[in-house]
Amino acid sequence: MPEITLDVNGASYRVDVKPNWTLLRVIRDVLKLKGTKCGCVTGDCGACKVLLDGAAVNSCSVLARNAVGKKITTIEGLSQGGELHPIQQAFVEAGAIQCGFCTPGMIITAKALLDRHPDPTEAEIRAALDNNLCRCTGYVKIVAAIQLAAARLRGENPPSPLVPREGVQDATVTVQPGGTAGEWQQVGSLRLPDGGADLRQVGRPTPVIDAVAKATGRLVYVGDMELPHMLHGKILFSPVPHARIKSIDTGAAEALPGVRAVVTYKNSPRVPYNSALRYAGHNIPRNEYIFDAKVRFVGDRVAAVAADDEETAARALKLIKVEYEELPAVFDPEAALQPGAPEIHAGGNLAATVKAEAGDVDGAMAAADLVFTDRITTPRVSHAAIEPHTSLADYNNGKLTVWTSNQNIFATRLILSEVLGLPLNKVRVIKPPVGGAFGGKLEAVLEPVVALLALKTGRPVRMELSRREVMISTRTRYAAVFYLKTGLKKDGTMVAQEIKAVMDKGAYATSVLNVPSAMNDKAFKLYRVPNLRITSLPVYTNNPIGGAMRGYGSPQLMAAREIHLDHIARALGRDPVDFRRQNLVRPGDINPRFNKTLGNCRPLDCLEEGAARFGWEEKRRRPKDYAARYRLGIGVASGIHGTGVYGVHVDMTTVALKMNEDGSCTLLTGNQDLGQGSSTVLSMIAAEVLGLELDQIEVVEADTELTSWDVGTYASRVTWVGGNAAKKAAEKVKEQLLEEGARLLEEPAGGLDIGGGYVYVKDNPAKRVSLGEIVIAAQQGPNQREIKAYESYHSVFGPGSYTADFAEVEVDTETGKVRVLKFVAAHDVGRAINPLLVEGQIEGGIQMGLGYGLSEELVVDPATGRVVNPSLKKYRLFKAADMPPIEVILVEKGEEYGPFGAKSIGEAATVAVAPAVVNAVADALGLEFNDLPVTPEKILAALGKLP
């Protein structure tokens, strides 16, 4: 290999490279500068940006030999002497960092921009970020961070965003009967948490605890990890949608020098499993194998290789000879239900019938004054996390260890144990930092394959999917067809509703019961509909697998239902806000399905506050000009998502806290931080109880060998369940500290309090003892004990988190392009433990929802079954320049069982965005759009302007 010299971060490196090696490969694999991330290798995501003579470039698109003689700066070269660069500092303070995988590339782009243009406008910042993708933040806080850094670099002194806000006082709740006598029950007063004016940590805007490591590129993701003698794994995916494997010849691949193992259905375990398993005893269909003799979609697994390097593994895949006996395929879920449709699994294509019902739907519908019907479709979409699916496995001395970008490590451990025949104590699964997940990493996708290769070779094996492989072979949001029927009184009161959803499950069962059941549950919690039936029919097709994705069925249901309700409001001549105002649930209303309280539900507060801040009334009175080229429209949608899996699955977590001899604390949790900041929130809750600063608490998370069992990070459950466990453990530790402090101070424990690292006498704060002294005294004193707690919390209630979203759009009737001009999102969050992270979650959820409504769809060719747009270039994510001004409203009225009154936000952030913007487009054009996403092509077709 020829030798070249590169100038990287001010140092000279002589490296041997092949002519086709990219700068990215040399930086990461040769120089071991892992801060530069790899999200696509096609120049589409910007995660690999470096400075090349001051210009921000995608290092995956530059040959290493073409960088000779140029100054290369990576993210590691920005901070000097342990001091953050002002741009890095601004990203930390502004809350611009969530998962952190895109962060180095964003900071590099910002550096190049500010070096050439010290005072850019917001539009110029967004334009500069055009080649940098983020799936977490919605770009709002990234833009704010660059503005903050620019001001500081110009010598200005703008205030930090990290100013504590005033405590939020909970409102008095008056519980009203829900409606007509006999239909709804009045419940007793709701017990809400105390006011928060005296809270020190809870309610304080706080960056994620690993923000500095992410801003400097020092945080290690799975794809950055290397073990001695590590091999590289690659998977051969099916090129056909439905076939039996007639023959498979791996001889040439196995003979290739550097290949250490090839696995197929012939030499892998024949143990069926379900990759969406949640816990031991979870009864769900098992129809997956690591490899099978039959393939059921383009992207199904056929074989896998472990080799000394990725190039050898890729060559080996091409040497595997497979002969397929192709079978008829079906790609439309409704067609898959017809007699004679190709059978994908024995027993037929109807994977399940999931039904939920309350009241007398048929009788109420027959008696209704008005009945409206609709058919609405929602698309298959990709999670598009910037970090690809990556796993690393090592089998050593009879024990399997797997490091994986995953949302449910304990379930993954269980799957590996069952499939590979290993005892649970011989399987360890560790979750390093995750570069975005959104449900796409909830199921065990790569882990069984990479673990099998590790067992076969006896060496560590790392496997990282390409962007194309992620998009064709992992999981998607279910596409669905909805049939809706709603009965009303003449005054607009909803009396009955029936919803049928035909859901495209794709090729395997996975979450076939979970997602439809979760979706059905939300139908009963948003509107006062005493007679309601929803039936979900997940159907097997030869499409990519439908699985968990942010909102877990709620975005599909809310999109269909809220668009349907707008159609009704328009037909009735009603203001869509007023129509919803009439029918939304109120605090203390009863879920008619289970006859139980909905808790302190606040969708009406969201609607009223959102409408006022959006200027709904003024915008609605604006005259329409249907002759104009550019037409303005406004839309609204309400939504709900749950908080945890109470009533459906086990919903428990355990937190361990132990005090150290200097008064600091270590928190151990099985909860899995995916970049959303859950570890930060748990730390804040524990710090609040113990009177500590956040940096005095260290978090150890998500290791099946070190942390306690947890059911997984999904269903918006971490703050609710994990937060309560952290609070409970901290309260137990506080009790022990006060006991020991009372002994040392010779004061009754009831007269003591804790704060600032001390236990002190309430009436004489100067009389105090440090927490460190207490810990040492406890270890050496008469009881000789450690100050620690190991506490479990099992959820006892699953309230909804509610939202009202408002969108204003401009539609170009010549091109069909939609420009979102403004978006307001009001969210009932109970209480924001960390408002910086809550806002960031909402802003990111809005970006995802806008794409769902207007641009995103994973398109499958109905002739071949192939995904036609499996790249970030063709898959139309909303970029920074596409995003509208966003206003976030936090409705904080408390929830009885929430830690400090908090409930969830992560998934509720997305669920009502798409229908709000689709309703705005419909309002602008005076048309109806029942097929999402509403692309320019569909708009032009509706306007009769397509050739």
Short mmCIF file of N, CA and C in Angstrom, two decimals, residues 448-528:
data_model
loop_
_atom_site.label_atom_id
_atom_site.label_comp_id
_atom_site.label_asym_id
_atom_site.label_seq_id
_atom_site.Cartn_x
_atom_site.Cartn_y
_atom_site.Cartn_z
N PRO A 448 -28.71 -11.74 17.55
CA PRO A 448 -28.58 -13.20 17.38
C PRO A 448 -27.54 -13.58 16.34
N VAL A 449 -27.41 -12.79 15.28
CA VAL A 449 -26.45 -13.12 14.22
C VAL A 449 -25.02 -12.92 14.70
N VAL A 450 -24.75 -11.76 15.28
CA VAL A 450 -23.38 -11.48 15.70
C VAL A 450 -22.97 -12.40 16.84
N ALA A 451 -23.91 -12.77 17.70
CA ALA A 451 -23.60 -13.70 18.79
C ALA A 451 -23.28 -15.09 18.23
N LEU A 452 -24.03 -15.53 17.25
CA LEU A 452 -23.77 -16.83 16.64
C LEU A 452 -22.39 -16.86 16.00
N LEU A 453 -22.01 -15.78 15.31
CA LEU A 453 -20.68 -15.73 14.70
C LEU A 453 -19.58 -15.76 15.76
N ALA A 454 -19.81 -15.09 16.88
CA ALA A 454 -18.82 -15.11 17.96
C ALA A 454 -18.67 -16.52 18.52
N LEU A 455 -19.79 -17.23 18.66
CA LEU A 455 -19.72 -18.60 19.14
C LEU A 455 -18.99 -19.51 18.15
N LYS A 456 -19.24 -19.30 16.86
CA LYS A 456 -18.63 -20.14 15.84
C LYS A 456 -17.12 -19.91 15.74
N THR A 457 -16.68 -18.66 15.91
CA THR A 457 -15.27 -18.33 15.72
C THR A 457 -14.46 -18.33 17.00
N GLY A 458 -15.13 -18.14 18.14
CA GLY A 458 -14.39 -17.99 19.38
C GLY A 458 -13.65 -16.68 19.47
N ARG A 459 -14.02 -15.72 18.63
CA ARG A 459 -13.37 -14.42 18.61
C ARG A 459 -14.43 -13.32 18.63
N PRO A 460 -14.06 -12.12 19.07
CA PRO A 460 -15.03 -11.02 19.03
C PRO A 460 -15.44 -10.72 17.59
N VAL A 461 -16.70 -10.40 17.41
CA VAL A 461 -17.21 -10.05 16.09
C VAL A 461 -18.06 -8.79 16.22
N ARG A 462 -17.73 -7.80 15.38
CA ARG A 462 -18.55 -6.58 15.35
C ARG A 462 -19.25 -6.50 14.00
N MET A 463 -20.51 -6.08 14.06
CA MET A 463 -21.30 -5.97 12.84
C MET A 463 -22.01 -4.63 12.85
N GLU A 464 -21.89 -3.89 11.76
CA GLU A 464 -22.56 -2.61 11.61
C GLU A 464 -23.24 -2.57 10.26
N LEU A 465 -24.54 -2.33 10.26
CA LEU A 465 -25.28 -2.29 9.01
C LEU A 465 -25.00 -1.00 8.25
N SER A 466 -25.03 -1.10 6.94
CA SER A 466 -24.98 0.11 6.13
C SER A 466 -26.34 0.81 6.21
N ARG A 467 -26.39 2.04 5.75
CA ARG A 467 -27.66 2.77 5.77
C ARG A 467 -28.71 2.03 4.94
N ARG A 468 -28.33 1.55 3.77
CA ARG A 468 -29.27 0.81 2.93
C ARG A 468 -29.78 -0.42 3.68
N GLU A 469 -28.88 -1.14 4.32
CA GLU A 469 -29.28 -2.36 5.04
C GLU A 469 -30.22 -2.04 6.19
N VAL A 470 -29.96 -0.95 6.89
CA VAL A 470 -30.88 -0.53 7.96
C VAL A 470 -32.28 -0.32 7.40
N MET A 471 -32.35 0.35 6.27
CA MET A 471 -33.66 0.76 5.75
C MET A 471 -34.44 -0.38 5.11
N ILE A 472 -33.76 -1.42 4.66
CA ILE A 472 -34.50 -2.52 4.02
C ILE A 472 -34.71 -3.70 4.96
N SER A 473 -33.89 -3.84 6.02
CA SER A 473 -33.89 -5.13 6.73
C SER A 473 -34.28 -5.06 8.19
N THR A 474 -34.39 -3.88 8.77
CA THR A 474 -34.61 -3.84 10.23
C THR A 474 -36.10 -3.73 10.54
N ARG A 475 -36.57 -2.57 10.95
CA ARG A 475 -37.98 -2.41 11.29
C ARG A 475 -38.49 -1.08 10.74
N THR A 476 -39.78 -0.98 10.56
CA THR A 476 -40.41 0.25 10.08
C THR A 476 -41.63 0.53 10.94
N ARG A 477 -42.18 1.75 10.78
CA ARG A 477 -43.51 1.98 11.33
C ARG A 477 -44.52 1.26 10.46
N TYR A 478 -45.50 0.63 11.10
CA TYR A 478 -46.55 -0.05 10.36
C TYR A 478 -47.24 0.92 9.40
N ALA A 479 -47.36 0.54 8.15
CA ALA A 479 -48.31 1.22 7.28
C ALA A 479 -49.70 0.71 7.63
N ALA A 480 -50.74 1.53 7.40
CA ALA A 480 -52.08 1.11 7.82
C ALA A 480 -53.15 1.74 6.94
N VAL A 481 -54.27 1.04 6.86
CA VAL A 481 -55.47 1.54 6.21
C VAL A 481 -56.56 1.62 7.27
N PHE A 482 -57.13 2.81 7.45
CA PHE A 482 -58.15 3.02 8.47
C PHE A 482 -59.51 3.24 7.83
N TYR A 483 -60.51 2.60 8.41
CA TYR A 483 -61.90 2.86 8.07
C TYR A 483 -62.56 3.43 9.32
N LEU A 484 -63.08 4.65 9.22
CA LEU A 484 -63.64 5.34 10.39
C LEU A 484 -65.10 5.67 10.16
N LYS A 485 -65.87 5.53 11.20
CA LYS A 485 -67.29 5.84 11.15
C LYS A 485 -67.67 6.48 12.49
N THR A 486 -68.25 7.67 12.43
CA THR A 486 -68.56 8.41 13.65
C THR A 486 -70.00 8.88 13.63
N GLY A 487 -70.69 8.65 14.74
CA GLY A 487 -72.07 9.11 14.91
C GLY A 487 -72.12 10.27 15.89
N LEU A 488 -72.93 11.28 15.55
CA LEU A 488 -73.01 12.49 16.37
C LEU A 488 -74.46 12.91 16.58
N LYS A 489 -74.67 13.67 17.63
CA LYS A 489 -75.91 14.41 17.78
C LYS A 489 -75.88 15.64 16.87
N LYS A 490 -77.01 16.26 16.69
CA LYS A 490 -77.07 17.44 15.82
C LYS A 490 -76.17 18.56 16.31
N ASP A 491 -75.97 18.63 17.64
CA ASP A 491 -75.15 19.72 18.18
C ASP A 491 -73.64 19.43 18.09
N GLY A 492 -73.27 18.31 17.50
CA GLY A 492 -71.86 17.98 17.33
C GLY A 492 -71.29 17.09 18.41
N THR A 493 -72.08 16.65 19.36
CA THR A 493 -71.58 15.74 20.40
C THR A 493 -71.36 14.35 19.80
N MET A 494 -70.17 13.82 19.99
CA MET A 494 -69.87 12.49 19.48
C MET A 494 -70.52 11.45 20.39
N VAL A 495 -71.28 10.53 19.79
CA VAL A 495 -71.97 9.51 20.59
C VAL A 495 -71.47 8.11 20.29
N ALA A 496 -70.90 7.90 19.12
CA ALA A 496 -70.42 6.57 18.77
C ALA A 496 -69.33 6.68 17.72
N GLN A 497 -68.41 5.74 17.78
CA GLN A 497 -67.36 5.71 16.77
C GLN A 497 -66.90 4.27 16.58
N GLU A 498 -66.67 3.91 15.33
CA GLU A 498 -66.12 2.61 15.00
C GLU A 498 -64.91 2.81 14.09
N ILE A 499 -63.81 2.16 14.46
CA ILE A 499 -62.57 2.28 13.72
C ILE A 499 -62.07 0.88 13.39
N LYS A 500 -61.70 0.68 12.15
CA LYS A 500 -61.07 -0.57 11.73
C LYS A 500 -59.74 -0.21 11.08
N ALA A 501 -58.69 -0.89 11.51
CA ALA A 501 -57.35 -0.62 10.97
C ALA A 501 -56.77 -1.91 10.41
N VAL A 502 -56.44 -1.89 9.13
CA VAL A 502 -55.73 -2.99 8.50
C VAL A 502 -54.26 -2.59 8.48
N MET A 503 -53.43 -3.30 9.23
CA MET A 503 -52.06 -2.88 9.49
C MET A 503 -51.08 -3.81 8.78
N ASP A 504 -50.15 -3.23 8.04
CA ASP A 504 -49.16 -4.00 7.31
C ASP A 504 -48.07 -4.47 8.27
N LYS A 505 -48.16 -5.73 8.67
CA LYS A 505 -47.20 -6.29 9.62
C LYS A 505 -45.86 -6.58 8.98
N GLY A 506 -45.87 -6.81 7.66
CA GLY A 506 -44.64 -7.25 7.03
C GLY A 506 -44.47 -8.74 7.21
N ALA A 507 -43.23 -9.20 7.18
CA ALA A 507 -42.95 -10.62 7.00
C ALA A 507 -43.00 -11.46 8.26
N TYR A 508 -42.82 -10.87 9.44
CA TYR A 508 -42.74 -11.67 10.66
C TYR A 508 -43.58 -11.05 11.77
N ALA A 509 -43.89 -11.87 12.79
CA ALA A 509 -44.84 -11.47 13.84
C ALA A 509 -44.30 -10.32 14.68
N THR A 510 -43.10 -10.45 15.21
CA THR A 510 -42.49 -9.48 16.12
C THR A 510 -43.56 -8.85 17.04
N SER A 511 -43.87 -7.57 16.84
CA SER A 511 -44.77 -6.84 17.76
C SER A 511 -46.23 -6.92 17.34
N VAL A 512 -46.63 -8.05 16.78
CA VAL A 512 -47.95 -8.19 16.17
C VAL A 512 -49.09 -7.95 17.14
N LEU A 513 -48.90 -8.24 18.42
CA LEU A 513 -49.94 -7.99 19.42
C LEU A 513 -49.72 -6.68 20.14
N ASN A 514 -48.47 -6.30 20.33
CA ASN A 514 -48.15 -5.14 21.15
C ASN A 514 -48.61 -3.82 20.53
N VAL A 515 -48.20 -3.57 19.29
CA VAL A 515 -48.49 -2.28 18.68
C VAL A 515 -49.99 -2.08 18.46
N PRO A 516 -50.72 -3.05 17.87
CA PRO A 516 -52.17 -2.85 17.72
C PRO A 516 -52.89 -2.67 19.05
N SER A 517 -52.48 -3.42 20.07
CA SER A 517 -53.14 -3.28 21.38
C SER A 517 -52.89 -1.91 21.98
N ALA A 518 -51.65 -1.43 21.88
CA ALA A 518 -51.33 -0.10 22.41
C ALA A 518 -52.10 0.97 21.65
N MET A 519 -52.19 0.82 20.34
CA MET A 519 -52.92 1.79 19.53
C MET A 519 -54.40 1.80 19.92
N ASN A 520 -54.97 0.63 20.02
CA ASN A 520 -56.39 0.55 20.37
C ASN A 520 -56.69 1.23 21.70
N ASP A 521 -55.79 1.05 22.65
CA ASP A 521 -56.00 1.60 23.99
C ASP A 521 -56.15 3.11 23.96
N LYS A 522 -55.40 3.80 23.10
CA LYS A 522 -55.43 5.26 23.09
C LYS A 522 -56.74 5.81 22.54
N ALA A 523 -57.49 4.99 21.81
CA ALA A 523 -58.73 5.47 21.20
C ALA A 523 -59.76 5.89 22.25
N PHE A 524 -59.66 5.36 23.45
CA PHE A 524 -60.67 5.59 24.49
C PHE A 524 -60.31 6.74 25.43
N LYS A 525 -59.17 7.38 25.23
CA LYS A 525 -58.66 8.29 26.25
C LYS A 525 -58.60 9.75 25.85
N LEU A 526 -59.04 10.07 24.63
CA LEU A 526 -58.89 11.44 24.17
C LEU A 526 -60.22 12.18 24.07
N TYR A 527 -61.24 11.50 23.58
CA TYR A 527 -62.55 12.14 23.40
C TYR A 527 -63.61 11.42 24.22
N ARG A 528 -64.66 12.18 24.55
CA ARG A 528 -65.79 11.61 25.29
C ARG A 528 -66.71 10.88 24.31
#
